PDB file of C-alpha atoms in Angstrom:
ATOM      1  CA  UNK A   1      -0.066  25.359 -28.915  1.00  0.00           C
ATOM      2  CA  UNK A   2      -0.551  26.217 -32.555  1.00  0.00           C
ATOM      3  CA  UNK A   3       1.700  28.850 -34.088  1.00  0.00           C
ATOM      4  CA  UNK A   4      -0.184  31.401 -36.210  1.00  0.00           C
ATOM      5  CA  UNK A   5       1.128  34.085 -38.562  1.00  0.00           C
ATOM      6  CA  UNK A   6       0.703  37.505 -36.958  1.00  0.00           C
ATOM      7  CA  UNK A   7      -0.164  39.308 -40.218  1.00  0.00           C
ATOM      8  CA  UNK A   8      -3.820  39.935 -40.897  1.00  0.00           C
ATOM      9  CA  UNK A   9      -5.141  38.090 -37.846  1.00  0.00           C
ATOM     10  CA  UNK A  10      -7.434  39.530 -35.214  1.00  0.00           C
ATOM     11  CA  UNK A  11      -7.146  38.608 -31.558  1.00  0.00           C
ATOM     12  CA  UNK A  12     -10.529  36.837 -31.653  1.00  0.00           C
ATOM     13  CA  UNK A  13      -9.271  34.533 -34.398  1.00  0.00           C
ATOM     14  CA  UNK A  14      -6.708  33.022 -32.049  1.00  0.00           C
ATOM     15  CA  UNK A  15      -9.255  30.598 -30.648  1.00  0.00           C
ATOM     16  CA  UNK A  16     -10.148  27.739 -32.982  1.00  0.00           C
ATOM     17  CA  UNK A  17     -13.111  25.528 -32.212  1.00  0.00           C
ATOM     18  CA  UNK A  18     -12.785  21.823 -32.919  1.00  0.00           C
ATOM     19  CA  UNK A  19     -15.379  19.094 -32.819  1.00  0.00           C
ATOM     20  CA  UNK A  20     -15.558  16.797 -29.839  1.00  0.00           C
ATOM     21  CA  UNK A  21     -13.679  13.594 -30.567  1.00  0.00           C
ATOM     22  CA  UNK A  22     -15.453  10.310 -29.980  1.00  0.00           C
ATOM     23  CA  UNK A  23     -13.925   7.683 -27.768  1.00  0.00           C
ATOM     24  CA  UNK A  24     -13.420   5.271 -30.661  1.00  0.00           C
ATOM     25  CA  UNK A  25     -11.274   7.863 -32.441  1.00  0.00           C
ATOM     26  CA  UNK A  26      -8.877   8.432 -29.544  1.00  0.00           C
ATOM     27  CA  UNK A  27      -6.020   6.358 -28.080  1.00  0.00           C
ATOM     28  CA  UNK A  28      -6.983   4.326 -25.029  1.00  0.00           C
ATOM     29  CA  UNK A  29      -4.570   6.442 -22.971  1.00  0.00           C
ATOM     30  CA  UNK A  30      -7.092   9.306 -23.299  1.00  0.00           C
ATOM     31  CA  UNK A  31     -10.308   7.430 -22.505  1.00  0.00           C
ATOM     32  CA  UNK A  32     -10.330   8.270 -18.787  1.00  0.00           C
ATOM     33  CA  UNK A  33      -9.877  11.976 -19.575  1.00  0.00           C
ATOM     34  CA  UNK A  34     -12.768  11.885 -22.059  1.00  0.00           C
ATOM     35  CA  UNK A  35     -15.054  10.235 -19.513  1.00  0.00           C
ATOM     36  CA  UNK A  36     -14.147  12.927 -16.972  1.00  0.00           C
ATOM     37  CA  UNK A  37     -15.106  15.647 -19.503  1.00  0.00           C
ATOM     38  CA  UNK A  38     -11.619  17.009 -19.024  1.00  0.00           C
ATOM     39  CA  UNK A  39     -10.720  18.361 -22.449  1.00  0.00           C
ATOM     40  CA  UNK A  40     -11.638  21.640 -24.101  1.00  0.00           C
ATOM     41  CA  UNK A  41     -12.887  21.873 -27.690  1.00  0.00           C
ATOM     42  CA  UNK A  42     -10.800  24.971 -28.377  1.00  0.00           C
ATOM     43  CA  UNK A  43      -7.266  25.629 -29.520  1.00  0.00           C
ATOM     44  CA  UNK A  44      -5.391  28.827 -28.774  1.00  0.00           C
ATOM     45  CA  UNK A  45      -2.959  29.964 -31.443  1.00  0.00           C
ATOM     46  CA  UNK A  46       0.162  31.865 -30.447  1.00  0.00           C
ATOM     47  CA  UNK A  47       2.401  34.083 -32.547  1.00  0.00           C
ATOM     48  CA  UNK A  48       5.965  33.209 -33.415  1.00  0.00           C
ATOM     49  CA  UNK A  49       7.218  36.126 -31.342  1.00  0.00           C
ATOM     50  CA  UNK A  50       5.349  34.703 -28.337  1.00  0.00           C
ATOM     51  CA  UNK A  51       6.771  31.249 -28.981  1.00  0.00           C
ATOM     52  CA  UNK A  52      10.264  32.695 -28.972  1.00  0.00           C
ATOM     53  CA  UNK A  53       9.529  34.550 -25.742  1.00  0.00           C
ATOM     54  CA  UNK A  54       8.298  31.351 -24.052  1.00  0.00           C
ATOM     55  CA  UNK A  55      11.321  29.488 -25.368  1.00  0.00           C
ATOM     56  CA  UNK A  56      13.753  32.171 -24.196  1.00  0.00           C
ATOM     57  CA  UNK A  57      12.189  32.491 -20.746  1.00  0.00           C
ATOM     58  CA  UNK A  58      12.169  28.704 -20.305  1.00  0.00           C
ATOM     59  CA  UNK A  59      15.798  28.350 -21.394  1.00  0.00           C
ATOM     60  CA  UNK A  60      16.926  31.174 -19.129  1.00  0.00           C
ATOM     61  CA  UNK A  61      14.952  29.842 -16.163  1.00  0.00           C
ATOM     62  CA  UNK A  62      16.254  26.307 -16.644  1.00  0.00           C
ATOM     63  CA  UNK A  63      19.813  27.641 -16.759  1.00  0.00           C
ATOM     64  CA  UNK A  64      19.224  29.560 -13.518  1.00  0.00           C
ATOM     65  CA  UNK A  65      17.754  26.476 -11.830  1.00  0.00           C
ATOM     66  CA  UNK A  66      20.810  24.479 -12.894  1.00  0.00           C
ATOM     67  CA  UNK A  67      23.166  27.130 -11.506  1.00  0.00           C
ATOM     68  CA  UNK A  68      21.189  27.339  -8.264  1.00  0.00           C
ATOM     69  CA  UNK A  69      21.205  23.556  -7.884  1.00  0.00           C
ATOM     70  CA  UNK A  70      24.951  23.416  -8.472  1.00  0.00           C
ATOM     71  CA  UNK A  71      25.533  26.185  -5.904  1.00  0.00           C
ATOM     72  CA  UNK A  72      23.338  24.510  -3.270  1.00  0.00           C
ATOM     73  CA  UNK A  73      25.084  21.171  -3.778  1.00  0.00           C
ATOM     74  CA  UNK A  74      28.626  22.563  -3.943  1.00  0.00           C
ATOM     75  CA  UNK A  75      28.057  24.603  -0.766  1.00  0.00           C
ATOM     76  CA  UNK A  76      26.390  21.652   0.968  1.00  0.00           C
ATOM     77  CA  UNK A  77      23.175  23.512   1.773  1.00  0.00           C
ATOM     78  CA  UNK A  78      20.653  20.741   1.086  1.00  0.00           C
ATOM     79  CA  UNK A  79      19.648  20.656   4.760  1.00  0.00           C
ATOM     80  CA  UNK A  80      18.379  24.219   4.436  1.00  0.00           C
ATOM     81  CA  UNK A  81      15.820  22.885   1.935  1.00  0.00           C
ATOM     82  CA  UNK A  82      14.575  20.274   4.391  1.00  0.00           C
ATOM     83  CA  UNK A  83      16.360  17.376   2.702  1.00  0.00           C
ATOM     84  CA  UNK A  84      17.591  14.860   5.312  1.00  0.00           C
ATOM     85  CA  UNK A  85      21.319  14.275   5.672  1.00  0.00           C
ATOM     86  CA  UNK A  86      20.918  10.592   4.813  1.00  0.00           C
ATOM     87  CA  UNK A  87      19.854  11.513   1.271  1.00  0.00           C
ATOM     88  CA  UNK A  88      22.559  14.082   0.510  1.00  0.00           C
ATOM     89  CA  UNK A  89      25.158  11.684  -0.876  1.00  0.00           C
ATOM     90  CA  UNK A  90      22.630  10.289  -3.332  1.00  0.00           C
ATOM     91  CA  UNK A  91      21.900  13.787  -4.640  1.00  0.00           C
ATOM     92  CA  UNK A  92      25.626  14.595  -4.847  1.00  0.00           C
ATOM     93  CA  UNK A  93      26.260  11.403  -6.826  1.00  0.00           C
ATOM     94  CA  UNK A  94      23.415  11.854  -9.305  1.00  0.00           C
ATOM     95  CA  UNK A  95      24.333  15.512  -9.924  1.00  0.00           C
ATOM     96  CA  UNK A  96      28.018  14.699 -10.443  1.00  0.00           C
ATOM     97  CA  UNK A  97      27.071  11.919 -12.884  1.00  0.00           C
ATOM     98  CA  UNK A  98      24.238  13.622 -14.771  1.00  0.00           C
ATOM     99  CA  UNK A  99      25.130  11.771 -17.973  1.00  0.00           C
ATOM    100  CA  UNK A 100      24.085   8.508 -16.297  1.00  0.00           C
ATOM    101  CA  UNK A 101      21.296  10.117 -14.263  1.00  0.00           C
ATOM    102  CA  UNK A 102      19.676  12.479 -16.773  1.00  0.00           C
ATOM    103  CA  UNK A 103      16.858  14.905 -16.208  1.00  0.00           C
ATOM    104  CA  UNK A 104      13.983  13.478 -18.275  1.00  0.00           C
ATOM    105  CA  UNK A 105      11.351  16.232 -18.366  1.00  0.00           C
ATOM    106  CA  UNK A 106       9.678  18.912 -16.273  1.00  0.00           C
ATOM    107  CA  UNK A 107       7.073  21.643 -16.564  1.00  0.00           C
ATOM    108  CA  UNK A 108       7.285  25.386 -16.178  1.00  0.00           C
ATOM    109  CA  UNK A 109       4.083  27.161 -15.182  1.00  0.00           C
ATOM    110  CA  UNK A 110       4.321  30.552 -16.885  1.00  0.00           C
ATOM    111  CA  UNK A 111       2.240  33.670 -16.328  1.00  0.00           C
ATOM    112  CA  UNK A 112       1.809  36.175 -19.160  1.00  0.00           C
ATOM    113  CA  UNK A 113       3.551  36.004 -22.512  1.00  0.00           C
ATOM    114  CA  UNK A 114       0.561  36.984 -24.677  1.00  0.00           C
ATOM    115  CA  UNK A 115      -0.287  40.392 -26.160  1.00  0.00           C
ATOM    116  CA  UNK A 116       3.275  41.639 -25.576  1.00  0.00           C
ATOM    117  CA  UNK A 117       2.965  40.904 -21.856  1.00  0.00           C
ATOM    118  CA  UNK A 118       6.168  39.838 -20.140  1.00  0.00           C
ATOM    119  CA  UNK A 119       6.441  36.131 -19.251  1.00  0.00           C
ATOM    120  CA  UNK A 120       7.082  35.177 -15.633  1.00  0.00           C
ATOM    121  CA  UNK A 121       7.913  31.772 -14.201  1.00  0.00           C
ATOM    122  CA  UNK A 122       5.458  30.833 -11.442  1.00  0.00           C
ATOM    123  CA  UNK A 123       6.699  27.331 -10.703  1.00  0.00           C
ATOM    124  CA  UNK A 124       9.032  24.646 -12.009  1.00  0.00           C
ATOM    125  CA  UNK A 125       7.887  21.088 -11.376  1.00  0.00           C
ATOM    126  CA  UNK A 126      11.090  19.153 -11.965  1.00  0.00           C
ATOM    127  CA  UNK A 127      10.166  15.918 -10.205  1.00  0.00           C
ATOM    128  CA  UNK A 128       6.727  14.463 -10.927  1.00  0.00           C
ATOM    129  CA  UNK A 129       4.856  16.759 -13.300  1.00  0.00           C
ATOM    130  CA  UNK A 130       1.808  15.426 -15.122  1.00  0.00           C
ATOM    131  CA  UNK A 131      -0.048  16.602 -18.308  1.00  0.00           C
ATOM    132  CA  UNK A 132       1.779  14.035 -20.464  1.00  0.00           C
ATOM    133  CA  UNK A 133      -1.336  12.563 -22.162  1.00  0.00           C
ATOM    134  CA  UNK A 134      -2.528  16.069 -22.985  1.00  0.00           C
ATOM    135  CA  UNK A 135       0.827  17.112 -24.431  1.00  0.00           C
ATOM    136  CA  UNK A 136       1.866  13.925 -26.206  1.00  0.00           C
ATOM    137  CA  UNK A 137      -1.507  12.634 -27.432  1.00  0.00           C
ATOM    138  CA  UNK A 138      -4.345  15.151 -27.184  1.00  0.00           C
ATOM    139  CA  UNK A 139      -2.624  18.151 -28.703  1.00  0.00           C
ATOM    140  CA  UNK A 140      -1.620  16.344 -31.946  1.00  0.00           C
ATOM    141  CA  UNK A 141      -5.185  15.014 -32.298  1.00  0.00           C
ATOM    142  CA  UNK A 142      -6.562  18.534 -31.963  1.00  0.00           C
ATOM    143  CA  UNK A 143      -4.172  19.926 -34.552  1.00  0.00           C
ATOM    144  CA  UNK A 144      -5.191  17.256 -37.072  1.00  0.00           C
ATOM    145  CA  UNK A 145      -8.729  18.661 -37.089  1.00  0.00           C
ATOM    146  CA  UNK A 146      -7.676  22.051 -38.398  1.00  0.00           C
ATOM    147  CA  UNK A 147      -8.005  22.572 -42.148  1.00  0.00           C
ATOM    148  CA  UNK A 148      -4.480  23.918 -42.254  1.00  0.00           C
ATOM    149  CA  UNK A 149      -2.251  22.075 -39.827  1.00  0.00           C
ATOM    150  CA  UNK A 150      -0.001  24.684 -38.182  1.00  0.00           C
ATOM    151  CA  UNK A 151       3.405  24.236 -36.688  1.00  0.00           C
ATOM    152  CA  UNK A 152       3.359  23.027 -33.108  1.00  0.00           C
ATOM    153  CA  UNK A 153       5.550  24.309 -30.294  1.00  0.00           C
ATOM    154  CA  UNK A 154       5.880  20.819 -28.870  1.00  0.00           C
ATOM    155  CA  UNK A 155       9.001  18.665 -29.103  1.00  0.00           C
ATOM    156  CA  UNK A 156       8.421  16.721 -25.882  1.00  0.00           C
ATOM    157  CA  UNK A 157       8.276  13.239 -27.413  1.00  0.00           C
ATOM    158  CA  UNK A 158      11.444  13.803 -29.439  1.00  0.00           C
ATOM    159  CA  UNK A 159      13.244  15.223 -26.400  1.00  0.00           C
ATOM    160  CA  UNK A 160      12.266  12.299 -24.140  1.00  0.00           C
ATOM    161  CA  UNK A 161      13.187   9.814 -26.871  1.00  0.00           C
ATOM    162  CA  UNK A 162      16.626  11.398 -27.252  1.00  0.00           C
ATOM    163  CA  UNK A 163      17.261  11.317 -23.492  1.00  0.00           C
ATOM    164  CA  UNK A 164      16.181   7.682 -23.124  1.00  0.00           C
ATOM    165  CA  UNK A 165      18.220   6.636 -26.160  1.00  0.00           C
ATOM    166  CA  UNK A 166      21.345   8.281 -24.742  1.00  0.00           C
ATOM    167  CA  UNK A 167      20.729   6.685 -21.342  1.00  0.00           C
ATOM    168  CA  UNK A 168      20.355   3.282 -23.006  1.00  0.00           C
ATOM    169  CA  UNK A 169      23.834   3.620 -24.492  1.00  0.00           C
ATOM    170  CA  UNK A 170      25.277   4.142 -20.990  1.00  0.00           C
ATOM    171  CA  UNK A 171      23.436   1.131 -19.577  1.00  0.00           C
ATOM    172  CA  UNK A 172      24.994  -1.038 -22.261  1.00  0.00           C
ATOM    173  CA  UNK A 173      22.241  -3.639 -22.593  1.00  0.00           C
ATOM    174  CA  UNK A 174      20.352  -4.538 -25.746  1.00  0.00           C
ATOM    175  CA  UNK A 175      16.956  -4.173 -24.017  1.00  0.00           C
ATOM    176  CA  UNK A 176      17.239  -2.629 -20.549  1.00  0.00           C
ATOM    177  CA  UNK A 177      14.284  -3.264 -18.236  1.00  0.00           C
ATOM    178  CA  UNK A 178      12.265  -0.074 -17.713  1.00  0.00           C
ATOM    179  CA  UNK A 179       9.729  -0.097 -14.877  1.00  0.00           C
ATOM    180  CA  UNK A 180       7.129   2.634 -14.420  1.00  0.00           C
ATOM    181  CA  UNK A 181       5.429   3.012 -11.058  1.00  0.00           C
ATOM    182  CA  UNK A 182       2.975   5.238  -9.174  1.00  0.00           C
ATOM    183  CA  UNK A 183       0.524   5.088  -6.277  1.00  0.00           C
ATOM    184  CA  UNK A 184      -2.036   3.685  -8.719  1.00  0.00           C
ATOM    185  CA  UNK A 185      -4.322   6.681  -9.279  1.00  0.00           C
ATOM    186  CA  UNK A 186      -5.697   6.517 -12.816  1.00  0.00           C
ATOM    187  CA  UNK A 187      -4.344   9.889 -13.917  1.00  0.00           C
ATOM    188  CA  UNK A 188      -0.879   9.030 -12.593  1.00  0.00           C
ATOM    189  CA  UNK A 189      -0.937   5.627 -14.282  1.00  0.00           C
ATOM    190  CA  UNK A 190      -1.818   7.170 -17.642  1.00  0.00           C
ATOM    191  CA  UNK A 191       0.993   9.694 -17.292  1.00  0.00           C
ATOM    192  CA  UNK A 192       3.476   6.925 -16.497  1.00  0.00           C
ATOM    193  CA  UNK A 193       2.201   4.842 -19.399  1.00  0.00           C
ATOM    194  CA  UNK A 194       2.993   7.680 -21.799  1.00  0.00           C
ATOM    195  CA  UNK A 195       6.643   7.431 -20.751  1.00  0.00           C
ATOM    196  CA  UNK A 196       6.488   3.640 -20.942  1.00  0.00           C
ATOM    197  CA  UNK A 197       5.269   3.884 -24.549  1.00  0.00           C
ATOM    198  CA  UNK A 198       8.262   6.062 -25.465  1.00  0.00           C
ATOM    199  CA  UNK A 199      10.619   3.737 -23.584  1.00  0.00           C
ATOM    200  CA  UNK A 200       9.325   0.822 -25.660  1.00  0.00           C
ATOM    201  CA  UNK A 201       9.882   2.763 -28.873  1.00  0.00           C
ATOM    202  CA  UNK A 202      13.391   3.627 -27.637  1.00  0.00           C
ATOM    203  CA  UNK A 203      14.424  -0.014 -27.275  1.00  0.00           C
ATOM    204  CA  UNK A 204      13.633  -0.752 -23.641  1.00  0.00           C
ATOM    205  CA  UNK A 205      11.688  -3.667 -22.180  1.00  0.00           C
ATOM    206  CA  UNK A 206       8.998  -1.725 -20.284  1.00  0.00           C
ATOM    207  CA  UNK A 207       6.524  -2.690 -17.567  1.00  0.00           C
ATOM    208  CA  UNK A 208       4.155  -0.950 -15.160  1.00  0.00           C
ATOM    209  CA  UNK A 209       3.675  -1.924 -11.498  1.00  0.00           C
ATOM    210  CA  UNK A 210       2.057  -0.023  -8.627  1.00  0.00           C
ATOM    211  CA  UNK A 211       4.568   1.026  -5.979  1.00  0.00           C
ATOM    212  CA  UNK A 212       3.231  -1.436  -3.400  1.00  0.00           C
ATOM    213  CA  UNK A 213       4.197  -4.313  -5.710  1.00  0.00           C
ATOM    214  CA  UNK A 214       7.729  -3.147  -6.530  1.00  0.00           C
ATOM    215  CA  UNK A 215      10.456  -5.039  -4.673  1.00  0.00           C
ATOM    216  CA  UNK A 216      13.326  -2.984  -3.257  1.00  0.00           C
ATOM    217  CA  UNK A 217      16.333  -4.817  -1.834  1.00  0.00           C
ATOM    218  CA  UNK A 218      20.052  -4.301  -1.298  1.00  0.00           C
ATOM    219  CA  UNK A 219      20.632  -6.135  -4.580  1.00  0.00           C
ATOM    220  CA  UNK A 220      18.439  -3.917  -6.724  1.00  0.00           C
ATOM    221  CA  UNK A 221      14.879  -3.083  -7.754  1.00  0.00           C
ATOM    222  CA  UNK A 222      12.770  -6.000  -8.972  1.00  0.00           C
ATOM    223  CA  UNK A 223       9.324  -6.671 -10.363  1.00  0.00           C
ATOM    224  CA  UNK A 224       7.532  -9.969 -10.694  1.00  0.00           C
ATOM    225  CA  UNK A 225       6.898 -11.589 -14.068  1.00  0.00           C
ATOM    226  CA  UNK A 226       4.968 -14.817 -13.535  1.00  0.00           C
ATOM    227  CA  UNK A 227       6.953 -16.814 -11.004  1.00  0.00           C
ATOM    228  CA  UNK A 228      10.192 -14.970 -11.729  1.00  0.00           C
ATOM    229  CA  UNK A 229      11.637 -11.692 -10.473  1.00  0.00           C
ATOM    230  CA  UNK A 230      13.261  -9.411 -13.016  1.00  0.00           C
ATOM    231  CA  UNK A 231      16.012  -6.908 -12.248  1.00  0.00           C
ATOM    232  CA  UNK A 232      15.067  -3.315 -13.149  1.00  0.00           C
ATOM    233  CA  UNK A 233      17.601  -1.092 -14.923  1.00  0.00           C
ATOM    234  CA  UNK A 234      15.544   2.125 -15.016  1.00  0.00           C
ATOM    235  CA  UNK A 235      12.777   3.051 -12.576  1.00  0.00           C
ATOM    236  CA  UNK A 236      10.445   5.853 -13.642  1.00  0.00           C
ATOM    237  CA  UNK A 237       8.331   7.060 -10.730  1.00  0.00           C
ATOM    238  CA  UNK A 238       5.312   9.339 -10.519  1.00  0.00           C
ATOM    239  CA  UNK A 239       6.044   9.613  -6.803  1.00  0.00           C
ATOM    240  CA  UNK A 240       7.676  12.710  -5.244  1.00  0.00           C
ATOM    241  CA  UNK A 241      11.155  12.406  -3.813  1.00  0.00           C
ATOM    242  CA  UNK A 242      10.147  14.424  -0.746  1.00  0.00           C
ATOM    243  CA  UNK A 243       7.437  11.859   0.051  1.00  0.00           C
ATOM    244  CA  UNK A 244      10.012   9.079  -0.237  1.00  0.00           C
ATOM    245  CA  UNK A 245      12.628  10.566   2.084  1.00  0.00           C
ATOM    246  CA  UNK A 246      10.138  12.116   4.551  1.00  0.00           C
ATOM    247  CA  UNK A 247       7.501   9.365   4.761  1.00  0.00           C
ATOM    248  CA  UNK A 248       9.494   6.271   3.763  1.00  0.00           C
ATOM    249  CA  UNK A 249      13.053   6.780   5.078  1.00  0.00           C
ATOM    250  CA  UNK A 250      13.930   3.078   4.768  1.00  0.00           C
ATOM    251  CA  UNK A 251      12.944   3.111   1.098  1.00  0.00           C
ATOM    252  CA  UNK A 252      14.942   6.327   0.642  1.00  0.00           C
ATOM    253  CA  UNK A 253      18.013   4.681   2.207  1.00  0.00           C
ATOM    254  CA  UNK A 254      17.678   1.618  -0.026  1.00  0.00           C
ATOM    255  CA  UNK A 255      17.226   3.679  -3.184  1.00  0.00           C
ATOM    256  CA  UNK A 256      20.089   5.960  -2.203  1.00  0.00           C
ATOM    257  CA  UNK A 257      22.479   3.018  -1.852  1.00  0.00           C
ATOM    258  CA  UNK A 258      21.296   1.453  -5.120  1.00  0.00           C
ATOM    259  CA  UNK A 259      21.742   4.710  -7.035  1.00  0.00           C
ATOM    260  CA  UNK A 260      25.190   5.418  -5.576  1.00  0.00           C
ATOM    261  CA  UNK A 261      26.292   1.861  -6.417  1.00  0.00           C
ATOM    262  CA  UNK A 262      24.880   2.218  -9.959  1.00  0.00           C
ATOM    263  CA  UNK A 263      22.453  -0.686  -9.551  1.00  0.00           C
ATOM    264  CA  UNK A 264      19.463   1.302 -10.833  1.00  0.00           C
ATOM    265  CA  UNK A 265      18.714   4.619 -12.508  1.00  0.00           C
ATOM    266  CA  UNK A 266      15.708   6.500 -11.106  1.00  0.00           C
ATOM    267  CA  UNK A 267      13.898   9.133 -13.172  1.00  0.00           C
ATOM    268  CA  UNK A 268      13.524  11.914 -12.486  1.00  0.00           C
ATOM    269  CA  UNK A 269      16.863  11.766 -10.637  1.00  0.00           C
ATOM    270  CA  UNK A 270      17.437  12.623  -6.946  1.00  0.00           C
ATOM    271  CA  UNK A 271      18.742  16.134  -7.656  1.00  0.00           C
ATOM    272  CA  UNK A 272      15.218  17.136  -8.739  1.00  0.00           C
ATOM    273  CA  UNK A 273      14.043  16.749  -5.135  1.00  0.00           C
TER     274      UNK A 273
END
């Protein structure tokens, strides 16, 4: 979102039209979205006071979610959320060791916040939220088309980079192997690839493999490179935890053991389930 100066601006001026970008002028990560006629040719500017309200509401809500998670875990009430007993220890471990199992990113869906309206949190997707290509790639391209490039309320790339860089220091390898995976739907793949791009820039050795081709064993998570199998240090999944422990209990058990024994880091971590 672009940040506009409140003084001297009418409400109608908040929408800025931009020209439709051609495929050759956009990163290949956005090509599928362009073909689906997904993007709008308008930008909505928001005032600094509104930015601060969104920031404050998000910070307060995230703090409350953290407190609620800690209370649920400390009082051993995960079963009341429908999480099977076999997965509890994995959640306990990842929450207790959040420095080694960091929360990477999530998305608040917020109602209101414009025209002095109070902001309200509708939902927090802390596990497998999408909209990464739009946030990381499309928004900066839109802003470049404005005659006067405004400030942007968007630090997602920097935040993810910082988290991955800190995680890399805990892993202790020069180039940890970072594997992204999903069910293989195009939109999911492009979202995962956005994280893979940042992982590469953060010093990881990244790959993408559909879930059906990832190898899970008692020794670790592996992916095939030619005729060899490479051990994965960090697994980033665009696959919900609740699907894993409800529909694939054997996979959940394997991942749980691997995480507890520090043989792999899974993002987002189990406590986001």
